[in-house]
Coordinates of C-alpha atoms (C1' of nucleotides) in Angstrom, one line a residue:
Chain A
M1 CA -3.8 -18.9 33.1
A2 CA -7.1 -17.5 34.4
E3 CA -5.2 -14.4 33.5
A4 CA -7.5 -13.4 30.6
I5 CA -6.4 -9.8 30.6
W6 CA -3.6 -8.6 28.4
S7 CA -1.2 -5.6 28.5
V8 CA -0.2 -3.9 25.4
G9 CA 3.3 -5.3 25.5
K10 CA 2.1 -8.8 25.8
V11 CA -0.3 -8.5 22.9
A12 CA 2.4 -6.9 20.8
K13 CA 4.9 -9.7 21.5
R14 CA 2.3 -12.4 21.0
C15 CA 1.2 -11.0 17.7
G16 CA 4.6 -10.0 16.5
I17 CA 3.7 -6.4 16.1
K18 CA 4.9 -3.2 17.8
V19 CA 3.2 -1.5 20.7
S20 CA 2.9 1.6 18.5
T21 CA 0.9 -0.5 16.0
L22 CA -1.6 -1.4 18.7
H23 CA -1.9 2.3 19.6
F24 CA -2.5 3.0 16.0
Y25 CA -5.1 0.3 15.5
E26 CA -6.9 1.5 18.5
Q27 CA -6.9 5.1 17.3
Q28 CA -8.3 3.8 14.0
G29 CA -11.1 2.1 15.8
L30 CA -10.0 -1.4 14.9
I31 CA -9.4 -2.7 18.4
H32 CA -10.5 -1.6 21.8
S33 CA -9.1 -1.5 25.3
W34 CA -9.9 -0.2 28.7
R35 CA -7.5 1.4 31.2
N36 CA -6.3 0.2 34.5
A37 CA -5.9 2.5 37.5
G38 CA -2.6 3.7 36.2
N39 CA -3.9 4.6 32.7
Q40 CA -2.4 1.6 31.0
R41 CA -4.2 -0.3 28.3
R42 CA -5.8 -3.6 29.1
Y43 CA -7.2 -6.0 26.5
K44 CA -9.5 -8.9 26.3
P45 CA -8.1 -12.0 24.6
E46 CA -10.5 -11.2 21.8
V47 CA -8.0 -8.7 20.6
L48 CA -5.6 -11.4 19.4
R49 CA -8.3 -12.7 17.2
R50 CA -8.9 -9.3 15.8
I51 CA -5.3 -8.7 15.1
S52 CA -4.9 -12.0 13.3
V53 CA -7.8 -11.1 11.2
I54 CA -6.3 -7.8 10.4
K55 CA -3.1 -9.4 9.4
A56 CA -4.7 -12.0 7.3
A57 CA -6.9 -9.4 5.6
Q58 CA -3.9 -7.2 4.8
K59 CA -2.2 -10.0 3.1
V60 CA -5.1 -10.2 0.8
G61 CA -4.8 -6.5 0.1
V62 CA -7.8 -5.3 2.2
S63 CA -7.4 -1.9 3.6
L64 CA -7.8 -1.0 7.3
E65 CA -10.8 0.9 6.4
E66 CA -12.5 -2.1 4.9
I67 CA -11.4 -4.3 7.8
K68 CA -12.9 -1.8 10.1
R69 CA -16.2 -1.9 8.3
A70 CA -16.1 -5.7 8.5
F71 CA -15.6 -5.5 12.2
E72 CA -18.6 -3.3 12.5
S73 CA -20.7 -6.4 12.0
L74 CA -19.3 -7.7 15.2
P75 CA -21.1 -6.7 18.4
N76 CA -19.4 -4.0 20.4
N77 CA -21.5 -4.3 23.5
R78 CA -20.4 -7.9 24.1
T79 CA -17.5 -10.2 23.3
P80 CA -18.0 -11.7 19.8
T81 CA -19.3 -15.2 19.9
V82 CA -18.2 -18.1 17.7
E83 CA -21.2 -17.3 15.5
D84 CA -20.2 -13.7 15.1
W85 CA -16.7 -14.7 13.9
Q86 CA -18.2 -17.4 11.7
Q87 CA -20.3 -14.8 9.9
L88 CA -17.3 -12.6 9.4
S89 CA -15.4 -15.6 8.2
K90 CA -18.1 -16.4 5.7
N91 CA -17.9 -12.9 4.2
W92 CA -14.2 -13.2 4.0
Q93 CA -14.4 -16.4 2.1
Q94 CA -16.4 -14.7 -0.6
I95 CA -13.8 -12.0 -0.9
L96 CA -11.1 -14.6 -1.0
D97 CA -12.9 -16.6 -3.7
G98 CA -13.1 -13.6 -5.9
R99 CA -9.5 -12.8 -5.3
I100 CA -8.4 -16.3 -6.1
A101 CA -10.5 -16.4 -9.3
Y102 CA -9.0 -13.1 -10.3
L103 CA -5.5 -14.3 -9.8
Q104 CA -6.2 -17.5 -11.7
K105 CA -7.5 -15.7 -14.6
L106 CA -4.6 -13.4 -14.5
R107 CA -2.2 -16.3 -14.3
N108 CA -3.8 -18.2 -17.2
N109 CA -3.8 -15.1 -19.4
L110 CA -0.3 -14.1 -18.6
A111 CA 1.5 -16.3 -21.1
G112 CA -1.0 -15.3 -23.7
C113 CA -0.7 -11.6 -23.0
I114 CA 2.5 -10.4 -21.5
G115 CA 4.5 -13.0 -23.2
C116 CA 2.6 -13.4 -26.4
G117 CA 3.8 -12.6 -29.8
C118 CA 0.8 -10.8 -31.0
L119 CA 2.0 -7.4 -29.8
S120 CA -1.6 -6.4 -29.9
M121 CA -3.9 -5.1 -27.2
T122 CA -7.1 -5.4 -29.2
S123 CA -8.2 -8.7 -27.8
C124 CA -6.0 -9.1 -24.8
P125 CA -7.9 -9.7 -21.6
L126 CA -5.1 -8.2 -19.6
Y127 CA -5.1 -4.9 -21.5
N128 CA -8.9 -4.8 -22.0
P129 CA -10.8 -2.8 -19.5
N130 CA -14.0 -4.4 -20.3
D131 CA -12.7 -7.7 -19.2
Q132 CA -13.9 -8.7 -15.7
L133 CA -10.3 -9.3 -14.9
A134 CA -10.1 -5.6 -14.1
E135 CA -13.0 -5.7 -11.7
I136 CA -11.1 -6.1 -8.5
G137 CA -9.1 -3.2 -7.2
S138 CA -9.3 -0.2 -9.3
G139 CA -10.7 1.5 -12.3
P140 CA -9.7 1.1 -15.9
V141 CA -6.7 -1.0 -16.6
L142 CA -5.7 -0.3 -20.1
L143 CA -7.5 0.4 -23.3
D144 CA -7.3 -1.7 -26.3
Q145 CA -5.7 -1.9 -29.8
A146 CA -2.3 -0.3 -29.8
E147 CA 1.0 -2.1 -30.1
Q148 CA 0.4 -3.6 -33.5
Q149 CA 0.8 -0.1 -34.8
A150 CA 4.3 -0.6 -33.8
G151 CA 7.1 -2.2 -35.7
V152 CA 8.5 1.1 -36.9
E153 CA 9.6 2.1 -33.4
R154 CA 11.6 5.2 -33.0
Chain B
M1 CA -0.7 3.7 -38.2
A2 CA 3.0 3.7 -39.0
E3 CA 2.8 6.2 -36.2
A4 CA 4.7 4.2 -33.6
I5 CA 5.7 7.1 -31.5
W6 CA 3.6 8.2 -28.6
S7 CA 3.2 11.4 -26.7
V8 CA 2.7 11.4 -22.9
G9 CA -0.9 12.4 -23.3
K10 CA -1.7 9.6 -25.7
V11 CA -0.1 7.0 -23.5
A12 CA -1.9 8.3 -20.5
K13 CA -5.3 8.2 -22.2
R14 CA -4.8 4.8 -23.7
C15 CA -3.7 3.4 -20.4
G16 CA -6.3 5.1 -18.3
I17 CA -3.7 6.8 -16.1
K18 CA -2.6 10.4 -15.6
V19 CA 0.2 12.1 -17.2
S20 CA 1.7 12.8 -13.8
T21 CA 1.8 9.0 -13.2
L22 CA 3.9 8.6 -16.3
H23 CA 6.3 11.3 -15.1
F24 CA 6.4 9.5 -11.8
Y25 CA 7.1 6.1 -13.3
E26 CA 9.8 7.5 -15.5
Q27 CA 11.4 9.1 -12.4
Q28 CA 11.2 5.8 -10.7
G29 CA 13.0 4.1 -13.6
L30 CA 10.0 2.0 -14.6
I31 CA 9.6 3.4 -18.1
H32 CA 11.8 5.3 -20.4
S33 CA 11.3 8.0 -23.0
W34 CA 13.3 10.3 -25.2
R35 CA 12.6 13.9 -26.0
N36 CA 11.7 15.6 -29.2
A37 CA 13.1 18.9 -30.3
G38 CA 10.7 20.8 -28.1
N39 CA 11.7 18.8 -24.9
Q40 CA 8.5 16.7 -24.9
R41 CA 8.5 13.1 -24.0
R42 CA 8.2 10.5 -26.7
Y43 CA 7.5 6.8 -26.2
K44 CA 8.0 3.6 -28.0
P45 CA 4.8 1.4 -28.1
E46 CA 6.7 -0.9 -25.7
V47 CA 5.7 1.4 -22.9
L48 CA 2.1 0.3 -23.1
R49 CA 3.1 -3.2 -22.4
R50 CA 5.2 -2.1 -19.5
I51 CA 2.4 -0.1 -18.0
S52 CA 0.0 -3.0 -18.3
V53 CA 2.5 -5.2 -16.6
I54 CA 2.8 -2.6 -13.8
K55 CA -0.9 -2.4 -13.4
A56 CA -1.3 -6.2 -13.3
A57 CA 1.5 -6.6 -10.9
Q58 CA 0.1 -4.0 -8.6
K59 CA -3.2 -5.9 -8.4
V60 CA -1.3 -8.8 -7.1
G61 CA 0.3 -6.6 -4.5
V62 CA 3.7 -6.3 -6.0
S63 CA 5.5 -3.0 -5.2
L64 CA 6.9 -0.7 -7.8
E65 CA 10.3 -1.5 -6.5
E66 CA 9.8 -5.2 -7.2
I67 CA 8.4 -4.5 -10.6
K68 CA 11.4 -2.4 -11.3
R69 CA 13.7 -5.3 -10.4
A70 CA 11.6 -7.6 -12.7
F71 CA 12.1 -5.1 -15.5
E72 CA 15.8 -5.1 -15.0
S73 CA 15.8 -8.5 -16.7
L74 CA 14.6 -6.8 -19.8
P75 CA 17.2 -5.4 -22.2
N76 CA 17.6 -1.7 -22.0
N77 CA 19.7 -1.4 -25.1
R78 CA 17.0 -2.8 -27.4
T79 CA 13.3 -3.2 -27.5
P80 CA 12.3 -6.3 -25.6
T81 CA 11.5 -9.3 -27.8
V82 CA 8.7 -11.7 -27.4
E83 CA 11.1 -14.0 -25.7
D84 CA 12.1 -11.3 -23.2
W85 CA 8.5 -10.8 -22.2
Q86 CA 7.9 -14.5 -22.1
Q87 CA 10.7 -14.9 -19.6
L88 CA 9.2 -12.2 -17.5
S89 CA 5.8 -13.8 -17.8
K90 CA 7.2 -17.1 -16.6
N91 CA 8.6 -15.5 -13.4
W92 CA 5.3 -13.8 -12.9
Q93 CA 3.4 -17.0 -13.1
Q94 CA 5.5 -18.4 -10.3
I95 CA 4.7 -15.5 -8.1
L96 CA 1.1 -15.8 -9.0
D97 CA 1.1 -19.6 -8.3
G98 CA 2.5 -18.9 -4.9
R99 CA 0.0 -16.2 -4.2
I100 CA -2.9 -18.3 -5.3
A101 CA -1.8 -21.2 -3.2
Y102 CA -1.5 -18.9 -0.3
L103 CA -5.0 -17.5 -0.7
Q104 CA -6.4 -21.0 -1.1
K105 CA -4.8 -22.1 2.1
L106 CA -6.1 -19.1 3.8
R107 CA -9.5 -19.6 2.4
N108 CA -9.7 -23.2 3.5
N109 CA -8.4 -22.4 7.0
L110 CA -10.7 -19.5 7.4
A111 CA -13.8 -21.3 8.7
G112 CA -11.6 -23.4 10.9
C113 CA -9.7 -20.5 12.3
I114 CA -11.4 -17.2 12.4
G115 CA -14.8 -18.8 12.8
C116 CA -13.9 -21.8 14.8
G117 CA -15.1 -22.5 18.3
C118 CA -11.8 -23.6 19.7
L119 CA -10.7 -20.2 20.7
S120 CA -7.2 -21.5 20.7
M121 CA -4.2 -20.4 18.7
T122 CA -2.1 -23.3 19.6
S123 CA -2.6 -25.3 16.4
C124 CA -4.2 -22.7 14.2
P125 CA -2.5 -22.3 10.9
L126 CA -3.7 -18.8 10.6
Y127 CA -2.2 -17.7 13.9
N128 CA 0.9 -19.8 13.8
P129 CA 3.9 -18.1 12.4
N130 CA 5.6 -21.4 11.6
D131 CA 2.9 -22.2 9.1
Q132 CA 3.9 -21.6 5.6
L133 CA 0.8 -19.6 5.2
A134 CA 2.7 -16.7 6.7
E135 CA 5.5 -17.0 4.1
I136 CA 4.2 -14.5 1.6
G137 CA 4.4 -10.9 2.5
S138 CA 5.8 -10.2 5.8
G139 CA 7.4 -11.5 8.9
P140 CA 5.7 -13.2 11.8
V141 CA 1.9 -13.3 11.8
L142 CA 0.9 -14.2 15.3
L143 CA 2.4 -16.5 17.8
D144 CA 0.6 -19.5 19.1
Q145 CA -1.3 -20.7 22.3
A146 CA -3.3 -18.0 23.8
E147 CA -6.9 -17.5 23.7
Q148 CA -7.8 -20.7 25.5
Q149 CA -6.4 -19.1 28.5
A150 CA -9.5 -17.0 28.0
G151 CA -13.0 -18.0 28.9
V152 CA -12.9 -15.8 31.9
E153 CA -13.0 -12.7 29.8
R154 CA -14.4 -10.4 32.4
Chain C
dC1 C1' 12.6 0.7 48.6
dT2 C1' 14.8 1.5 44.5
dA3 C1' 16.1 0.7 39.8
dA4 C1' 14.8 -1.2 35.5
dA5 C1' 11.3 -2.2 32.4
dA6 C1' 7.0 -1.1 30.6
dC7 C1' 3.5 2.4 29.7
dC8 C1' 1.6 6.9 28.6
dT9 C1' 0.8 11.1 25.2
dC10 C1' 1.8 13.9 21.5
dA11 C1' 4.2 15.4 17.6
dA12 C1' 7.1 14.6 14.0
dC13 C1' 9.0 11.6 10.6
dA14 C1' 9.1 7.6 7.0
dT15 C1' 7.5 5.2 2.9
dT16 C1' 4.8 4.1 -1.0
dA17 C1' 2.4 5.7 -4.7
dG18 C1' 1.0 9.1 -6.6
dT19 C1' -1.6 14.2 -7.4
dT20 C1' -1.9 19.2 -7.7
dG21 C1' -0.6 23.6 -9.0
dA22 C1' 2.3 27.5 -10.4
dG23 C1' 4.7 29.5 -13.9
dG24 C1' 6.3 29.0 -18.4
dT25 C1' 7.1 26.6 -23.4
dA26 C1' 5.6 23.9 -27.6
dA27 C1' 2.4 22.2 -30.9
dA28 C1' -2.0 22.1 -33.3
dG29 C1' -6.3 24.0 -35.0
dC30 C1' -8.6 27.4 -37.6
Chain D
dG1 C1' -0.8 34.3 -36.7
dC2 C1' -3.3 33.7 -32.8
dT3 C1' -5.5 30.9 -29.5
dT4 C1' -6.2 26.8 -27.3
dT5 C1' -4.4 22.5 -25.9
dA6 C1' -0.7 19.8 -24.6
dC7 C1' 3.7 19.7 -22.4
dC8 C1' 7.6 21.1 -19.3
dT9 C1' 9.8 21.5 -14.4
dC10 C1' 9.8 21.7 -9.6
dA11 C1' 7.9 21.8 -5.2
dA12 C1' 4.4 20.9 -2.2
dC13 C1' 0.6 18.1 -0.9
dT14 C1' -2.3 13.7 0.0
dA15 C1' -3.4 9.3 2.0
dA16 C1' -2.5 4.9 4.0
dT17 C1' 0.1 2.6 7.4
dG18 C1' 2.9 2.9 10.6
dT19 C1' 7.5 4.2 13.4
dT20 C1' 10.4 7.1 16.4
dG21 C1' 11.5 10.0 20.0
dA22 C1' 11.0 13.2 23.9
dG23 C1' 9.4 13.9 28.3
dG24 C1' 7.0 11.9 32.0
dT25 C1' 4.4 8.0 34.9
dT26 C1' 3.5 3.1 36.5
dT27 C1' 4.6 -1.5 37.4
dT28 C1' 7.6 -5.1 38.6
dA29 C1' 11.7 -7.5 40.2
dG30 C1' 15.2 -8.0 43.4

DNA sequence: CTAAAACCTCAACATTAGTTGAGGTAAAGC
DNA sequence: GCTTTACCTCAACTAATGTTGAGGTTTTAG
């Protein structure tokens, strides 16, 4: 201990990622390092925290670009404090809450939509783009009223 | 109505996706069509349901490859029945339940991990790869015990 | 002091999920 | 019947997220 400076290999091993990924993240501006006399990367322990946040965010489907923007709220002139991370954490929880609510809605509608017998898209919240269900990742989901015109099929 | 046969343009418009995406999905084996006398694609209304399932799945972070495997449980010799879709829906709900549980765990640990003051990864469920939190998408998240060796931090 | 392990850069490649465009055919509207 | 719109194929391109490898330097262990 007292050894608060990390090499790229150590960080990679500790985080379960590849050295090349650290290079990549640095290139993308997600993490920072300085160089020693022999041009090798050196990291503050803070980087471990950043990487774990990146990993957690990715599991929730957040892009590196968005993570980068979130990190921009952290100070770059000094090591982030507990308060800095807490603020970031608070923002994250909001995202997570939304995400959870979305999934729950999707889950509860699933039996009634995908597996339903109505074969209609008119009122289905899964198919209906006006439903807030669709308001997470992308644009329009699917338009309404359709499959009941079926039955004839081929 | 009675017109239960769809052209690629109609399907695309109804689903809010591009024609090229339909080509792509067909090429990937996610949807099927037959051709009319003039070599144009024709679809059963079933395709709308498939596409909405694809779109819903993607929002949950499921890859096309996994969706394809899920679709393999559907009959390819006949149009899927309500029961077929219900079965698929049931499997989906399990995935969703796991995903929701994961996010909830992540959410509840967020303040205590990212934003905590301990600066230690020894017992942090977010950093700890043995924690089931990590069991969703990928391999190891982050290994333990680290940042408390910090404090010096140059 | 030397050999092995770890690093460095830079370019190319990989994968997923599509999109775009060129060059040509089919169907629909008037 | 002509013109516009929709379709067709095939190849190339995009963007995000990394990974691999070549060729060379630094650090570390014995």
